Amino acid sequence: MRMMRVPEANEMKLTTVLHALSDPVRLKIVLCLARTGEKNCSSFEVEHLSKSTLSHHVKILREGGIIQPRIEGKQHYYSIRRDNLDLCFPGLLDSILATDERYI
């Protein structure tokens, strides 16, 4: 099985995090995870996307250091890496989560 790369806190870059959050679909995924906690891909509250497109968005969020996977059998569960984000970029996640979804 291929290992999924998640950057360590000291490897996270602001430009990569902001790029990952710049897409409305990815922003909705993060807001969904913040509201409900850990979820698998099929439970994300986003408009109808193909499985490959959703996987692409999840990959960008993971590689940006925003979400963390947990693998249980064939299921992949994701959660926000709040501690690492708050450590590296204090206040950024709280500002993002305060976004009104009507404006996305």
Short mmCIF file of N, CA and C in Angstrom, two decimals:
data_model
loop_
_atom_site.label_atom_id
_atom_site.label_comp_id
_atom_site.label_asym_id
_atom_site.label_seq_id
_atom_site.Cartn_x
_atom_site.Cartn_y
_atom_site.Cartn_z
N MET A 1 0.83 -1.17 0.00
CA MET A 1 0.00 0.00 0.00
C MET A 1 0.89 1.25 0.00
N ARG A 2 0.51 2.22 -0.78
CA ARG A 2 1.24 3.47 -0.90
C ARG A 2 0.97 4.35 0.32
N MET A 3 2.02 4.93 0.88
CA MET A 3 1.88 5.82 2.03
C MET A 3 1.44 7.20 1.55
N MET A 4 0.52 7.79 2.29
CA MET A 4 0.07 9.13 1.97
C MET A 4 0.96 10.13 2.69
N ARG A 5 1.48 11.07 1.94
CA ARG A 5 2.39 12.08 2.49
C ARG A 5 1.61 13.21 3.13
N VAL A 6 1.93 13.46 4.39
CA VAL A 6 1.39 14.59 5.13
C VAL A 6 2.60 15.34 5.68
N PRO A 7 2.73 16.63 5.39
CA PRO A 7 3.91 17.36 5.85
C PRO A 7 3.94 17.49 7.37
N GLU A 8 5.13 17.45 7.91
CA GLU A 8 5.31 17.73 9.34
C GLU A 8 5.04 19.22 9.56
N ALA A 9 4.78 19.60 10.79
CA ALA A 9 4.48 21.00 11.09
C ALA A 9 5.58 21.94 10.62
N ASN A 10 6.83 21.53 10.79
CA ASN A 10 7.94 22.41 10.40
C ASN A 10 8.14 22.49 8.89
N GLU A 11 7.43 21.66 8.13
CA GLU A 11 7.51 21.68 6.67
C GLU A 11 6.37 22.48 6.03
N MET A 12 5.39 22.86 6.82
CA MET A 12 4.22 23.55 6.27
C MET A 12 4.58 24.97 5.84
N LYS A 13 4.04 25.37 4.69
CA LYS A 13 4.29 26.69 4.12
C LYS A 13 2.95 27.43 4.00
N LEU A 14 2.96 28.71 4.33
CA LEU A 14 1.75 29.51 4.27
C LEU A 14 1.17 29.53 2.85
N THR A 15 2.02 29.67 1.85
CA THR A 15 1.52 29.73 0.47
C THR A 15 0.82 28.43 0.07
N THR A 16 1.33 27.30 0.52
CA THR A 16 0.71 26.01 0.20
C THR A 16 -0.63 25.87 0.90
N VAL A 17 -0.70 26.28 2.15
CA VAL A 17 -1.95 26.22 2.91
C VAL A 17 -3.00 27.13 2.28
N LEU A 18 -2.60 28.35 1.95
CA LEU A 18 -3.56 29.29 1.34
C LEU A 18 -4.02 28.81 -0.04
N HIS A 19 -3.10 28.20 -0.80
CA HIS A 19 -3.50 27.65 -2.10
C HIS A 19 -4.55 26.56 -1.92
N ALA A 20 -4.31 25.68 -0.95
CA ALA A 20 -5.25 24.59 -0.71
C ALA A 20 -6.62 25.12 -0.29
N LEU A 21 -6.65 26.20 0.43
CA LEU A 21 -7.92 26.77 0.91
C LEU A 21 -8.55 27.72 -0.11
N SER A 22 -7.89 27.97 -1.21
CA SER A 22 -8.39 28.96 -2.18
C SER A 22 -9.52 28.44 -3.05
N ASP A 23 -9.73 27.15 -3.10
CA ASP A 23 -10.79 26.58 -3.93
C ASP A 23 -12.07 26.43 -3.11
N PRO A 24 -13.22 26.85 -3.64
CA PRO A 24 -14.48 26.76 -2.89
C PRO A 24 -14.83 25.34 -2.43
N VAL A 25 -14.55 24.34 -3.24
CA VAL A 25 -14.86 22.96 -2.85
C VAL A 25 -14.01 22.55 -1.66
N ARG A 26 -12.73 22.87 -1.71
CA ARG A 26 -11.83 22.50 -0.61
C ARG A 26 -12.19 23.26 0.66
N LEU A 27 -12.57 24.51 0.51
CA LEU A 27 -12.99 25.30 1.66
C LEU A 27 -14.25 24.69 2.30
N LYS A 28 -15.17 24.23 1.48
CA LYS A 28 -16.38 23.58 2.01
C LYS A 28 -16.05 22.28 2.72
N ILE A 29 -15.07 21.54 2.22
CA ILE A 29 -14.64 20.30 2.89
C ILE A 29 -14.10 20.63 4.28
N VAL A 30 -13.27 21.66 4.36
CA VAL A 30 -12.69 22.05 5.65
C VAL A 30 -13.79 22.52 6.61
N LEU A 31 -14.72 23.31 6.12
CA LEU A 31 -15.81 23.77 6.98
C LEU A 31 -16.67 22.60 7.45
N CYS A 32 -16.90 21.64 6.57
CA CYS A 32 -17.66 20.44 6.92
C CYS A 32 -16.94 19.65 8.03
N LEU A 33 -15.64 19.45 7.87
CA LEU A 33 -14.87 18.74 8.88
C LEU A 33 -14.85 19.48 10.21
N ALA A 34 -14.80 20.79 10.16
CA ALA A 34 -14.79 21.58 11.39
C ALA A 34 -16.11 21.45 12.14
N ARG A 35 -17.21 21.37 11.39
CA ARG A 35 -18.53 21.24 12.00
C ARG A 35 -18.77 19.86 12.60
N THR A 36 -18.33 18.84 11.90
CA THR A 36 -18.74 17.48 12.26
C THR A 36 -17.61 16.60 12.78
N GLY A 37 -16.38 17.02 12.64
CA GLY A 37 -15.26 16.18 13.07
C GLY A 37 -14.84 15.24 11.96
N GLU A 38 -14.24 14.13 12.33
CA GLU A 38 -13.69 13.17 11.37
C GLU A 38 -14.78 12.59 10.47
N LYS A 39 -14.45 12.51 9.17
CA LYS A 39 -15.38 11.96 8.18
C LYS A 39 -14.60 11.23 7.09
N ASN A 40 -15.31 10.35 6.37
CA ASN A 40 -14.71 9.78 5.17
C ASN A 40 -15.18 10.60 3.97
N CYS A 41 -14.52 10.39 2.84
CA CYS A 41 -14.78 11.22 1.65
C CYS A 41 -16.24 11.23 1.23
N SER A 42 -16.89 10.10 1.31
CA SER A 42 -18.28 10.02 0.83
C SER A 42 -19.23 10.82 1.71
N SER A 43 -18.78 11.27 2.88
CA SER A 43 -19.65 12.01 3.80
C SER A 43 -19.46 13.53 3.72
N PHE A 44 -18.54 13.99 2.89
CA PHE A 44 -18.32 15.43 2.78
C PHE A 44 -19.56 16.09 2.18
N GLU A 45 -19.90 17.25 2.72
CA GLU A 45 -21.08 17.98 2.28
C GLU A 45 -20.71 18.97 1.18
N VAL A 46 -20.43 18.43 -0.01
CA VAL A 46 -20.10 19.26 -1.16
C VAL A 46 -21.01 18.85 -2.32
N GLU A 47 -21.10 19.74 -3.30
CA GLU A 47 -21.95 19.43 -4.45
C GLU A 47 -21.47 18.15 -5.13
N HIS A 48 -22.27 17.64 -6.01
CA HIS A 48 -21.98 16.37 -6.66
C HIS A 48 -20.69 16.47 -7.48
N LEU A 49 -19.70 15.70 -7.04
CA LEU A 49 -18.41 15.64 -7.72
C LEU A 49 -18.10 14.19 -8.03
N SER A 50 -17.35 13.98 -9.08
CA SER A 50 -16.91 12.61 -9.35
C SER A 50 -15.94 12.20 -8.24
N LYS A 51 -15.81 10.91 -8.06
CA LYS A 51 -14.92 10.39 -7.02
C LYS A 51 -13.48 10.85 -7.25
N SER A 52 -13.05 10.87 -8.51
CA SER A 52 -11.67 11.29 -8.80
C SER A 52 -11.46 12.77 -8.50
N THR A 53 -12.45 13.60 -8.78
CA THR A 53 -12.32 15.03 -8.50
C THR A 53 -12.27 15.27 -7.00
N LEU A 54 -13.13 14.59 -6.26
CA LEU A 54 -13.12 14.72 -4.81
C LEU A 54 -11.78 14.25 -4.23
N SER A 55 -11.27 13.15 -4.75
CA SER A 55 -9.97 12.64 -4.30
C SER A 55 -8.86 13.64 -4.57
N HIS A 56 -8.93 14.31 -5.70
CA HIS A 56 -7.94 15.34 -6.03
C HIS A 56 -7.97 16.48 -5.00
N HIS A 57 -9.17 16.94 -4.66
CA HIS A 57 -9.30 18.02 -3.67
C HIS A 57 -8.78 17.57 -2.30
N VAL A 58 -9.08 16.35 -1.92
CA VAL A 58 -8.61 15.81 -0.64
C VAL A 58 -7.09 15.72 -0.64
N LYS A 59 -6.51 15.31 -1.75
CA LYS A 59 -5.05 15.21 -1.86
C LYS A 59 -4.39 16.57 -1.67
N ILE A 60 -4.94 17.60 -2.26
CA ILE A 60 -4.37 18.94 -2.12
C ILE A 60 -4.46 19.41 -0.67
N LEU A 61 -5.58 19.15 -0.02
CA LEU A 61 -5.73 19.52 1.39
C LEU A 61 -4.74 18.74 2.27
N ARG A 62 -4.57 17.46 1.98
CA ARG A 62 -3.65 16.62 2.75
C ARG A 62 -2.21 17.07 2.54
N GLU A 63 -1.81 17.25 1.29
CA GLU A 63 -0.44 17.67 0.99
C GLU A 63 -0.14 19.08 1.49
N GLY A 64 -1.18 19.89 1.64
CA GLY A 64 -1.00 21.23 2.20
C GLY A 64 -0.87 21.21 3.72
N GLY A 65 -1.16 20.07 4.32
CA GLY A 65 -1.04 19.94 5.77
C GLY A 65 -2.30 20.30 6.52
N ILE A 66 -3.39 20.49 5.82
CA ILE A 66 -4.63 20.93 6.46
C ILE A 66 -5.41 19.78 7.06
N ILE A 67 -5.42 18.64 6.38
CA ILE A 67 -6.14 17.49 6.90
C ILE A 67 -5.21 16.31 7.10
N GLN A 68 -5.62 15.43 7.99
CA GLN A 68 -4.84 14.23 8.36
C GLN A 68 -5.68 13.00 8.07
N PRO A 69 -5.14 12.02 7.35
CA PRO A 69 -5.90 10.78 7.11
C PRO A 69 -5.70 9.78 8.25
N ARG A 70 -6.72 8.97 8.44
CA ARG A 70 -6.63 7.81 9.32
C ARG A 70 -7.25 6.66 8.54
N ILE A 71 -6.48 5.62 8.33
CA ILE A 71 -6.94 4.51 7.50
C ILE A 71 -7.41 3.37 8.40
N GLU A 72 -8.62 2.91 8.13
CA GLU A 72 -9.20 1.80 8.86
C GLU A 72 -9.74 0.81 7.83
N GLY A 73 -9.02 -0.26 7.59
CA GLY A 73 -9.40 -1.19 6.53
C GLY A 73 -9.28 -0.50 5.18
N LYS A 74 -10.37 -0.49 4.44
CA LYS A 74 -10.39 0.19 3.14
C LYS A 74 -10.91 1.62 3.24
N GLN A 75 -11.36 2.00 4.40
CA GLN A 75 -11.91 3.35 4.60
C GLN A 75 -10.81 4.34 4.99
N HIS A 76 -10.90 5.53 4.45
CA HIS A 76 -10.01 6.63 4.79
C HIS A 76 -10.84 7.70 5.48
N TYR A 77 -10.47 8.04 6.70
CA TYR A 77 -11.16 9.07 7.46
C TYR A 77 -10.23 10.27 7.57
N TYR A 78 -10.81 11.46 7.50
CA TYR A 78 -10.01 12.69 7.51
C TYR A 78 -10.47 13.61 8.63
N SER A 79 -9.51 14.32 9.18
CA SER A 79 -9.80 15.33 10.20
C SER A 79 -8.85 16.51 9.99
N ILE A 80 -9.22 17.64 10.54
CA ILE A 80 -8.41 18.85 10.41
C ILE A 80 -7.24 18.76 11.38
N ARG A 81 -6.10 19.19 10.93
CA ARG A 81 -4.89 19.21 11.77
C ARG A 81 -4.81 20.54 12.52
N ARG A 82 -5.78 20.78 13.36
CA ARG A 82 -5.91 22.06 14.05
C ARG A 82 -4.65 22.42 14.85
N ASP A 83 -4.12 21.48 15.61
CA ASP A 83 -2.95 21.78 16.45
C ASP A 83 -1.77 22.28 15.62
N ASN A 84 -1.49 21.59 14.53
CA ASN A 84 -0.37 22.00 13.68
C ASN A 84 -0.63 23.33 12.99
N LEU A 85 -1.85 23.53 12.52
CA LEU A 85 -2.18 24.80 11.86
C LEU A 85 -2.10 25.97 12.84
N ASP A 86 -2.62 25.76 14.06
CA ASP A 86 -2.57 26.83 15.06
C ASP A 86 -1.14 27.11 15.50
N LEU A 87 -0.30 26.09 15.54
CA LEU A 87 1.10 26.27 15.91
C LEU A 87 1.85 27.08 14.85
N CYS A 88 1.66 26.72 13.59
CA CYS A 88 2.39 27.36 12.50
C CYS A 88 1.81 28.70 12.08
N PHE A 89 0.48 28.79 12.09
CA PHE A 89 -0.20 29.99 11.58
C PHE A 89 -1.30 30.39 12.56
N PRO A 90 -0.94 30.97 13.71
CA PRO A 90 -1.93 31.31 14.74
C PRO A 90 -3.05 32.18 14.19
N GLY A 91 -4.29 31.78 14.46
CA GLY A 91 -5.46 32.55 14.07
C GLY A 91 -5.97 32.30 12.67
N LEU A 92 -5.16 31.68 11.81
CA LEU A 92 -5.57 31.47 10.42
C LEU A 92 -6.80 30.57 10.34
N LEU A 93 -6.75 29.43 11.00
CA LEU A 93 -7.87 28.48 10.90
C LEU A 93 -9.14 29.08 11.49
N ASP A 94 -9.03 29.79 12.60
CA ASP A 94 -10.22 30.42 13.18
C ASP A 94 -10.83 31.43 12.23
N SER A 95 -9.99 32.18 11.52
CA SER A 95 -10.49 33.15 10.53
C SER A 95 -11.20 32.44 9.39
N ILE A 96 -10.63 31.33 8.93
CA ILE A 96 -11.23 30.57 7.84
C ILE A 96 -12.57 29.99 8.28
N LEU A 97 -12.61 29.44 9.49
CA LEU A 97 -13.83 28.81 9.99
C LEU A 97 -14.93 29.81 10.29
N ALA A 98 -14.57 31.07 10.44
CA ALA A 98 -15.57 32.11 10.67
C ALA A 98 -16.25 32.56 9.37
N THR A 99 -15.81 32.01 8.25
CA THR A 99 -16.36 32.36 6.95
C THR A 99 -17.81 31.93 6.84
N ASP A 100 -18.65 32.81 6.40
CA ASP A 100 -20.06 32.51 6.16
C ASP A 100 -20.14 31.76 4.84
N GLU A 101 -20.69 30.57 4.84
CA GLU A 101 -20.74 29.74 3.63
C GLU A 101 -21.52 30.38 2.49
N ARG A 102 -22.34 31.37 2.79
CA ARG A 102 -23.08 32.05 1.71
C ARG A 102 -22.14 32.77 0.77
N TYR A 103 -20.94 33.09 1.25
CA TYR A 103 -19.99 33.86 0.44
C TYR A 103 -18.97 33.01 -0.26
N ILE A 104 -19.12 31.71 -0.18
CA ILE A 104 -18.17 30.81 -0.83
C ILE A 104 -18.65 30.51 -2.24
#
